Every structure is written in C-alpha cells, then in structure tokens.
Coordinates of C-alpha atoms and ligand atoms in Angstrom, one line a residue:
X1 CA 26.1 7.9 6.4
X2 CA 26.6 4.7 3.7
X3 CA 22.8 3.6 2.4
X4 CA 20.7 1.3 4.5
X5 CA 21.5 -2.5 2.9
X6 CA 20.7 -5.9 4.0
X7 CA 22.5 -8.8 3.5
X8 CA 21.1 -10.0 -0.1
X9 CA 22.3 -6.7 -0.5
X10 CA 19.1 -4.9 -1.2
X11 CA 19.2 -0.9 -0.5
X12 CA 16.5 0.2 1.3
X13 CA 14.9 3.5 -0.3
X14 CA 11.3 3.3 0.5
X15 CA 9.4 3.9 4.2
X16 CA 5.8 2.9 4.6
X17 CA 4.4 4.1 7.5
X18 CA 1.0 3.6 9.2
X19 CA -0.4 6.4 11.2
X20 CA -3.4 4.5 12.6
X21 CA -4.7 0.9 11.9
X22 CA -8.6 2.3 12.3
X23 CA -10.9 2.5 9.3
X24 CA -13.8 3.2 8.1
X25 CA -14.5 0.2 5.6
X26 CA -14.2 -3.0 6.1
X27 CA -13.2 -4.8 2.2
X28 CA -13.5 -8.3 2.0
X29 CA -9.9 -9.3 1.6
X30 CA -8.7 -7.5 3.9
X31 CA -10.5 -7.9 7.9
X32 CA -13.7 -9.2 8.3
X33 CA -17.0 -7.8 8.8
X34 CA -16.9 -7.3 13.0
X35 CA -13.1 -5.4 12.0
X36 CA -10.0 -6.4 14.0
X37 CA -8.6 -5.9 17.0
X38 CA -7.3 -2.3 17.4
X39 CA -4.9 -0.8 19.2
X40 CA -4.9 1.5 22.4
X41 CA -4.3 5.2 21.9
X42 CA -2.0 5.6 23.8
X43 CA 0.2 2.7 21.8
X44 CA 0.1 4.7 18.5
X45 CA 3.1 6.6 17.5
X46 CA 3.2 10.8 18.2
X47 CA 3.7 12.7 15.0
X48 CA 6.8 13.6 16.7
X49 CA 7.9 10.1 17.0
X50 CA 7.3 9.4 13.5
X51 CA 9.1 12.5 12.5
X52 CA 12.1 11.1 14.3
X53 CA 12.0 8.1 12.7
X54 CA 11.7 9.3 9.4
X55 CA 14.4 11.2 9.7
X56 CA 16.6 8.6 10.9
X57 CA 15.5 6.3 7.4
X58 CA 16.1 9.7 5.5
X59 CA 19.3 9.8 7.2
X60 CA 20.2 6.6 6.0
X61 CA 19.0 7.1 2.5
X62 CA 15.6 6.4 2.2
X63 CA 14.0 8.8 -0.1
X64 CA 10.1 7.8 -0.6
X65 CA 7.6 7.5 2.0
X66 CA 4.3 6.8 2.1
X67 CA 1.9 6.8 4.7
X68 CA -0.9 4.5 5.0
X69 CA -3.6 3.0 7.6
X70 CA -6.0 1.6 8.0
X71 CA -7.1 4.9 6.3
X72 CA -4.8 7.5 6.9
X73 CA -6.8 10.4 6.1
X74 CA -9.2 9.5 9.5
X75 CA -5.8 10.3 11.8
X76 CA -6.5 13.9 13.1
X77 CA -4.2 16.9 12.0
X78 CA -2.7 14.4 9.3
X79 CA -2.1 17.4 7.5
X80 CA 0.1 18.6 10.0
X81 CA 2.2 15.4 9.8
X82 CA 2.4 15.9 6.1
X83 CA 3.7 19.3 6.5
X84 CA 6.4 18.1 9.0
X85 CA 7.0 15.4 6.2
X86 CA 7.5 17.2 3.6
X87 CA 10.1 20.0 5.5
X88 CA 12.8 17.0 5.8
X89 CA 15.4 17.3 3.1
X90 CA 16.0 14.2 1.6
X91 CA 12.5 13.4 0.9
X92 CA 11.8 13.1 -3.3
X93 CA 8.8 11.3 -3.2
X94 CA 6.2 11.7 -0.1
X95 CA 2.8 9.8 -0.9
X96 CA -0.2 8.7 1.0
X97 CA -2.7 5.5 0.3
X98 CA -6.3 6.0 1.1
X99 CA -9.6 4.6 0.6
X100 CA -10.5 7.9 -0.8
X101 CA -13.4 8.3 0.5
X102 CA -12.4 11.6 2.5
X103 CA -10.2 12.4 -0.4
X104 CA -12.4 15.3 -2.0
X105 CA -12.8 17.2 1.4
X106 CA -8.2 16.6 1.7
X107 CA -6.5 16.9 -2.0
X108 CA -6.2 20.5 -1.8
X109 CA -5.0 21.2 1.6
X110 CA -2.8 17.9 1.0
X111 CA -0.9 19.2 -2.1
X112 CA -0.8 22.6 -0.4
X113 CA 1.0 21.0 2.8
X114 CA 3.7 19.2 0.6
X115 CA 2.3 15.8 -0.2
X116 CA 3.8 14.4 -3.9
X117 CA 1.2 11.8 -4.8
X118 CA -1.8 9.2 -3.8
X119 CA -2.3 5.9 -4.4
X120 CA -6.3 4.9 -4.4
X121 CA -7.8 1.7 -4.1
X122 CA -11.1 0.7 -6.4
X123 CA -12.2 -2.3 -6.8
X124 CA -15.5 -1.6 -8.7
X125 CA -17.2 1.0 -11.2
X126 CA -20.4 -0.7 -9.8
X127 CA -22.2 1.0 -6.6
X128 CA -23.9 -2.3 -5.4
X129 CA -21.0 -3.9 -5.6
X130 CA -18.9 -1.7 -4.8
X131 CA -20.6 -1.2 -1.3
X132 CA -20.8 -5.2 -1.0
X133 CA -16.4 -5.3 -1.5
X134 CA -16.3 -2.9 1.2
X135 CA -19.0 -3.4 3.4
X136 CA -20.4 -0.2 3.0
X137 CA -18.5 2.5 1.0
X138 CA -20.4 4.7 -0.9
X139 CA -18.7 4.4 -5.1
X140 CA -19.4 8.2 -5.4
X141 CA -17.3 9.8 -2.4
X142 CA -14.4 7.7 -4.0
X143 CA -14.8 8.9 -7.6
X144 CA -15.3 12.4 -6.5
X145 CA -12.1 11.9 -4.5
X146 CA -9.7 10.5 -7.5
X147 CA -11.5 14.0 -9.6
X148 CA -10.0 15.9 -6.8
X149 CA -6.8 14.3 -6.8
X150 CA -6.3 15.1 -10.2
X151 CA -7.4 18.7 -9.7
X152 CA -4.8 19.0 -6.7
X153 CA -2.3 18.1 -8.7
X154 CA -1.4 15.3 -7.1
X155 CA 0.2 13.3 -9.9
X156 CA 0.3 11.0 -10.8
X157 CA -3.0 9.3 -9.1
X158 CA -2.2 5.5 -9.0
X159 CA -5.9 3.5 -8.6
X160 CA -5.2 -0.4 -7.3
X161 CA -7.5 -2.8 -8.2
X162 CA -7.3 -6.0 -6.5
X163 CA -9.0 -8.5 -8.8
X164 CA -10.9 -11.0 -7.3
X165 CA -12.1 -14.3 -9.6
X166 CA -16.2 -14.5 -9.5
X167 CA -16.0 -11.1 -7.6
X168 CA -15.4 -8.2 -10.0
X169 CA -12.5 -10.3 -12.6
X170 CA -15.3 -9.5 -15.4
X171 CA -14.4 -5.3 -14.8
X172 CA -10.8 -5.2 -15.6
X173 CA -11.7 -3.9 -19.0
X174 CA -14.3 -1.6 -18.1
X175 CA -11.7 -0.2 -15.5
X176 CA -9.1 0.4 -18.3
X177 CA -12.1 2.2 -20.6
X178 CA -13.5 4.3 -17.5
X179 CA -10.0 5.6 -17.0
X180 CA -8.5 6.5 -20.4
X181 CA -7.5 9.7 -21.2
X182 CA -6.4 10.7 -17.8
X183 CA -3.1 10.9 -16.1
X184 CA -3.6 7.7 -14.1
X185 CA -1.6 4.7 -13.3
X186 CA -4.0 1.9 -13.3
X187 CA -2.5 -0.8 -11.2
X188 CA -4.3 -4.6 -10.7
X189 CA -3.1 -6.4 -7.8
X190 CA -3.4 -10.3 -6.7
X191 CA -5.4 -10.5 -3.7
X192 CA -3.0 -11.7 -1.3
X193 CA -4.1 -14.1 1.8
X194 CA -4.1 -12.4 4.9
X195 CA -6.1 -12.4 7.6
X196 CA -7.4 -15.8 9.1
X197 CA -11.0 -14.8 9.2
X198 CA -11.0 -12.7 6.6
X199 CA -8.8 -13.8 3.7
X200 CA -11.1 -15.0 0.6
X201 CA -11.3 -18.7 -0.2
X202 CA -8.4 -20.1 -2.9
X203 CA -10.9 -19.9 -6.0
X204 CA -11.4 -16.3 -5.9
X205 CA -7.4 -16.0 -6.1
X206 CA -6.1 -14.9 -10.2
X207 CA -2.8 -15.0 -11.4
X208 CA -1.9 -11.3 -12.6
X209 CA -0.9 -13.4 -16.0
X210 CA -4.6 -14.0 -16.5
X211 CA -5.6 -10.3 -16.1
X212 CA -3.1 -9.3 -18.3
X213 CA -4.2 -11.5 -20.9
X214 CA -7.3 -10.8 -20.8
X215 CA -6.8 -6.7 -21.2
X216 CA -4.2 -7.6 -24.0
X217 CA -6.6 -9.4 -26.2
X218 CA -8.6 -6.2 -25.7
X219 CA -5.9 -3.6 -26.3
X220 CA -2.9 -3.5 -27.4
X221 CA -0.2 -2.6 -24.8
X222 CA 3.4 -0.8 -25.2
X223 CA 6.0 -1.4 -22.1
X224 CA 7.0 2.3 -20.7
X225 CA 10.3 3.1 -19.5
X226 CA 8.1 4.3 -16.4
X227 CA 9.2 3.1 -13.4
X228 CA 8.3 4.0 -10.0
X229 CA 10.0 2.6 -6.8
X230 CA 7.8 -0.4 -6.3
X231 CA 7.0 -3.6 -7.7
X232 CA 4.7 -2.7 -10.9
X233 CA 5.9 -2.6 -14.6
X234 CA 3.6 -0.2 -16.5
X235 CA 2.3 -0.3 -20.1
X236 CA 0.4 2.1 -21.7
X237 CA -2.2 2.1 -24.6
X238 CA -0.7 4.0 -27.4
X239 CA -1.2 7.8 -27.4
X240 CA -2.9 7.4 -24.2
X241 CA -2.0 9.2 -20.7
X242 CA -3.2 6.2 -18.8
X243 CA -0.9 3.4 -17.4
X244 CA -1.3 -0.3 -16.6
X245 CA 0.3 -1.7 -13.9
X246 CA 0.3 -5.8 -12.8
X247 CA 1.4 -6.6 -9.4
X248 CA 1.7 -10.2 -9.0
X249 CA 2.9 -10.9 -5.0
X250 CA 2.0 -14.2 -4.8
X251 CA 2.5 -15.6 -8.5
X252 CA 5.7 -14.1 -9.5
X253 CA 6.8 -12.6 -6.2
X254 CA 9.4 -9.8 -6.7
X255 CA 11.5 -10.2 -2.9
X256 CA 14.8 -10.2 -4.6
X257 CA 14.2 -6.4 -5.6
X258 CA 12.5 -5.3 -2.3
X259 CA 13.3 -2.3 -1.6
X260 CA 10.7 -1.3 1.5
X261 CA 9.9 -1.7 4.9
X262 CA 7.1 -0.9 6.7
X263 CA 6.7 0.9 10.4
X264 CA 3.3 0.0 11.9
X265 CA 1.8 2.4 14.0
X266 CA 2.8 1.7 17.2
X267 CA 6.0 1.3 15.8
X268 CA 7.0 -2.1 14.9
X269 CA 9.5 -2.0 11.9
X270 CA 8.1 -4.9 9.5
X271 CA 10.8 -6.3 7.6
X272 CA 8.5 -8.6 5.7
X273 CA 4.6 -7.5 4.7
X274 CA 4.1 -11.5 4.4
X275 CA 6.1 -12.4 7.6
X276 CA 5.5 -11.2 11.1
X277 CA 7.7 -12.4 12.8
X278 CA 10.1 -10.1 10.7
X279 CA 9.4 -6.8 13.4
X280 CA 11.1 -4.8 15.6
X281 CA 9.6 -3.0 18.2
X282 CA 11.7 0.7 17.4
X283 CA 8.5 2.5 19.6
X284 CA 9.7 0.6 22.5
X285 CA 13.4 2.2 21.8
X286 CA 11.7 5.4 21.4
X287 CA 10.0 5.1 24.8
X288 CA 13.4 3.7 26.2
X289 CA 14.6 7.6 25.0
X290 CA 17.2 6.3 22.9
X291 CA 19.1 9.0 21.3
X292 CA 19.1 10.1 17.3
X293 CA 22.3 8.6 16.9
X294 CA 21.7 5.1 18.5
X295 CA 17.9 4.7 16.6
X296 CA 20.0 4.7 13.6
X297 CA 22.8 2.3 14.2
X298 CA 19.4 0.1 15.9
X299 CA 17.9 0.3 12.3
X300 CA 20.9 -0.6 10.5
X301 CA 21.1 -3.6 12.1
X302 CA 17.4 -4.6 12.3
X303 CA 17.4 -4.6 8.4
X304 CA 19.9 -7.8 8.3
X305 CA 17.2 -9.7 9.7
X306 CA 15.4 -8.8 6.4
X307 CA 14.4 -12.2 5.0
X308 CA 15.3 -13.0 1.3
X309 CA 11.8 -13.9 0.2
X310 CA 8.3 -14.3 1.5
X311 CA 6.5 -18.1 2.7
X312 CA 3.4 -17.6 0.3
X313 CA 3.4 -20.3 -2.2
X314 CA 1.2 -20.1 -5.5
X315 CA -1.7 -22.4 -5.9
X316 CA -1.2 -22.6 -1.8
X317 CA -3.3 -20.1 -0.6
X318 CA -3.6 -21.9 2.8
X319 CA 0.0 -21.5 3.6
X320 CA -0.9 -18.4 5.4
X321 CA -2.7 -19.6 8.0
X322 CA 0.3 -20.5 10.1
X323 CA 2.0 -17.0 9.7
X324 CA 0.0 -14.5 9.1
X325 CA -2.6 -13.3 11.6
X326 CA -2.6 -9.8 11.5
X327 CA -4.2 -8.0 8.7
X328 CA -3.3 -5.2 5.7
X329 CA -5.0 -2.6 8.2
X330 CA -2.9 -3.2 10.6
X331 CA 0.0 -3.5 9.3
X332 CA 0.0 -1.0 6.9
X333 CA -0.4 -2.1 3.0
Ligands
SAM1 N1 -7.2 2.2 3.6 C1 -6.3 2.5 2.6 C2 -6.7 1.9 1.3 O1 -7.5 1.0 1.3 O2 -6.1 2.4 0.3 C3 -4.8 2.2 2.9 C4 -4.5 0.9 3.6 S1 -4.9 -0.5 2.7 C5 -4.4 -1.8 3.8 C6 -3.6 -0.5 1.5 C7 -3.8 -1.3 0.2 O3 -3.8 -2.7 0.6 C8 -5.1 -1.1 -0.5 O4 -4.8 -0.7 -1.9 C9 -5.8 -2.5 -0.5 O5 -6.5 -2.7 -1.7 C10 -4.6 -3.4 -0.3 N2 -4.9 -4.7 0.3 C11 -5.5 -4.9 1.5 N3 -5.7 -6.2 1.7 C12 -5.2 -6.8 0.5 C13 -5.1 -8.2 0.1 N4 -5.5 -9.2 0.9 N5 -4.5 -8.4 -1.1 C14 -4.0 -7.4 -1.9 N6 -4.1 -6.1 -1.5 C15 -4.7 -5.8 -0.3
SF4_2 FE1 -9.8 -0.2 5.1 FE2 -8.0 -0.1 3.2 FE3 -8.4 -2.4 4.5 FE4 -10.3 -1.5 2.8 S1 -8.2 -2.1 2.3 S2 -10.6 -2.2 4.9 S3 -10.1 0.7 3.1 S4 -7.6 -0.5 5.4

C-alpha cells in the first residue's frame, strides 16, 4: 500500500490516539477548574476498535503512535491495549503521554507489555505550585513516576514544560539543573490557547525564543543530530546525557512539516490539533461495520482535507476563541 500523503504532500507517520478524555488533574491551561464536558461510555472507542484502526494507519505507513488522554493511564486494562499495540508489525516507535502521577505503580508492567517510551508533563519543581498549575496534583507521585520510568527502561523519558510568563517562566533554569545527568529530553513548550474558559490570559503567553535565551545565557548549548518524529530540535549541554527541546506552536509554527494526526476517543480523526472543524467521525464508519479494506481507502481520503497550516496568529492569542472550543483533554495532546 503507497504511504499516507496529503496534498502539500506531507507523509503521515505518526498516530496519536486518545483512549479516554477523563482525568484526574485539572492544569490551568488546559480545562478549567469544574473540568469539561465528558463523553458517554458507551461513545469511547473498544480496544478492539482502536486496534483496527491502528492497523489500518500501520497499513498505510504510519510507524509511531502514541497514546494519550486525558490521562491515559486511568483507562482500565491499558496494559492490555499496549500489548495488542505493540504485537502489530510495523510499529518502531509505540509511546504513551501521561500526567505521571500513576506512572510509578505502571513503568514496569508497561515496558514489560511492549511500550517504547513516555513523554511526561512537569511544569514545576515547586509542590505549592505545582498543586496550584494543576489543581491538585501532588509534585511527589510525579517525580517518583519519571525515577520509575527511567528504571523501566523506558528511554528516553521526554518531560514537557509548558512555560507560562508570571507562572513558573523564573524555573526554566532550575528545570535544566534538576535534570542533568540523566537520560532525559527536556522539552519547553508555548502554552497554546485552547479552551474558552480555560485558556490563560495573552500576558502569560512566552515566545519559545525568550526561553531559549534565557537558558543560553546560562549554559552553553550544542545542536544534536537527535531528532525524533515531532516538532522539537534538541540541544544538549556538553558532556551531558540531558537534552533541550523548544516547541514553539504558536510563534514559529512548524505545519509545513506535520507529520501527525490525531484520533479522539470516540473516534474522530483530527486533521488539525488547532482546527476542529478538521475531523472525521471514522467511529461512526466503524459502527456502520465497514470492512478493513474500505476504512483504509476512507482514511486516505480524509487526510486531503488536512489543512496546510493552523489559524493561531502570534501576539493574537484571542484568535482562538472562534475555533477552538474543545480542549487538550479532549482531544488528545
Ligand atoms: N494527561 C496527559 C498529560 O498531561 O501528559 C496527557 C494529555 S495532555 C492533554 C498532553 C500534553 O498536552 C501535556 O504535556 C500538556 O502539558 C499539553 N497541553 C495541554 N494543554 C496545553 C496548552 N494549552 N498549551 C500547550 N500544551 C498543552
Ligand atoms: Fe489532565 Fe494532561 Fe490536561 Fe493536565 S494537561 S488537565 S494532566 S489532560
């Protein structure tokens, strides 16, 4: 079967999948304090539906998934899923994003059921205010979680940081000196405006350029020829096992290397994380009992709609409000 391209002729390689949009956290940039709207039970996809449609994007050439929430690791028997995962040939690259704060109790049975690799997220070394970003997450069940990564094996262990100005902006360095040493790719991120309620006011928005500035004045950085299959460009400290990622969505957005989609989880194939009207609903199709052959012609034709570029506009963090009203939870970040 010829690889899955669009028409800027992007190829497709990478699969994100949400296996439930619940969670047990509630960060500030990403849903607000009362959480969002969930879906029914009975809407979210069956492991056996997401096996099929991984297998169809595997199929068609996609070689990295990762599976994401909400928080993922609150999805009973995901370690079932990720043994089902990780059995389909084609997969080189099967990862997981998680809040980490069940991490310490899964690494082990995770690695052992096939997964690769997990991305964190972290957005402070501080307990107080670590519990105040996420409305209630407790700094040590994350930290034990990343040690227990590490242990697994499940290398290597990305951390994302999304910076927030006046929020936690004044711990990039300390981030960089808490984690040196260890096999760790450090990634910052720009908060990105979601959710209508929830996104964060303009003047907490930095431009990645800013962060890395600030951590180059600091230490002196060496690009790596590291590159993994999304958007960030790592540098490393000399000598030292720890890498740097920026992300910069908004500020220096990278669309016209986009490689992804996304599949929420009920099923809607999300062309665009910053667009929604970009979806296709492939769990209806499923429902419809459509066979193997026909869910893959659907998807090769689905990704033309793939826009070239997202709406967001730097400096215009408002420009959301018209088009995006779901949030990262529930469409799988
Ligand atoms: N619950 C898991 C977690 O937090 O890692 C997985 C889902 S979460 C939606 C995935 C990633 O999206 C996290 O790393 C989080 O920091 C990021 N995220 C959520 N809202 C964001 C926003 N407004 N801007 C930038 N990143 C965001
Ligand atoms: Fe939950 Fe992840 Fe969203 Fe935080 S970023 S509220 S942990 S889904």
């Amino acid at each position: 079967m010829s690889p899955l391209i669009d028409r800027y002729n992007r190829v497709i390689r990478y699969l994100r999948i949400s296996i439930t949009d619940r969670c047990n956290l509630r960060c500030i940039y990403c849903m607000p304090q009362e959480g969002v709207p969930l879906l029914k039970h009975e809407d979210i996809l069956s492991f056996e539906e997401i096996g099929r449609i991984a297998r169809a994007f595997v199929h068609l050439g996609v070689s990295s998934i990762r599976i994401t929430g909400g928080e993922p690791l609150l999805r009973r028997d995901i370690i079932h899923l990720i043994n089902k995962l990780s059995s389909i040939k084609g997969i080189s690259d099967l990862s997981i994003t998680t809040n980490a704060t069940l991490l310490s109790e899964y690494a082990e049975p995770l690695k052992m059921a096939g997964l690769n690799r997990v991305n964190t997220s972290l957005d402070s070394l501080y307990p107080e205010r670590f519990f105040e970003i996420t409305r209630g997450g407790n700094l040590k069940d994350v930290l034990d979680g990343i040690d227990s990564a590490l242990k697994a094996d499940l290398k290597p262990v990305k951390i994302n940081m999304v910076v927030m100005r006046g929020i936690n902006d004044n711990e990039v360095i300390e981030m960089v000196r808490y984690f040196r040493g260890r096999p760790i790719n450090l990634r910052f991120i720009e908060c990105m405006p979601t959710n209508r309620k929830s996104f964060l006011p303009a003047r907490h928005f930095i431009p990645m350029e800013a962060v890395e500035k600030k951590i180059r004045r600091e230490f002196p950085l060496e690009q790596t020829l590291v590159k993994g299959v999304g958007p960030a460009h790592y540098y490393r400290i000399k000598g030292d096992l720890l890498r740097l990622g920026f992300i910069s969505p908004i500020s220096q957005h990278f669309c016209g290397n986009c490689n992804k989609v996304r599949l929420t989880a009920d099923g809607r194939l999300r062309l665009c994380l910053l667009q929604e009207d970009k979806e296709f609903y492939l769990g209806e199709a499923l429902q419809k009992g459509v066979s193997d052959r026909i869910l893959t012609r659907m998807i090769k034709k689905v990704i033309m709609a793939k826009p070239s570029r997202h709406k967001l506009v730097a400096g215009n963090m408002e420009s959301c409000k018209y088009e995006f009203k779901g949030s990262m939870s529930s469409i799988g970040g």
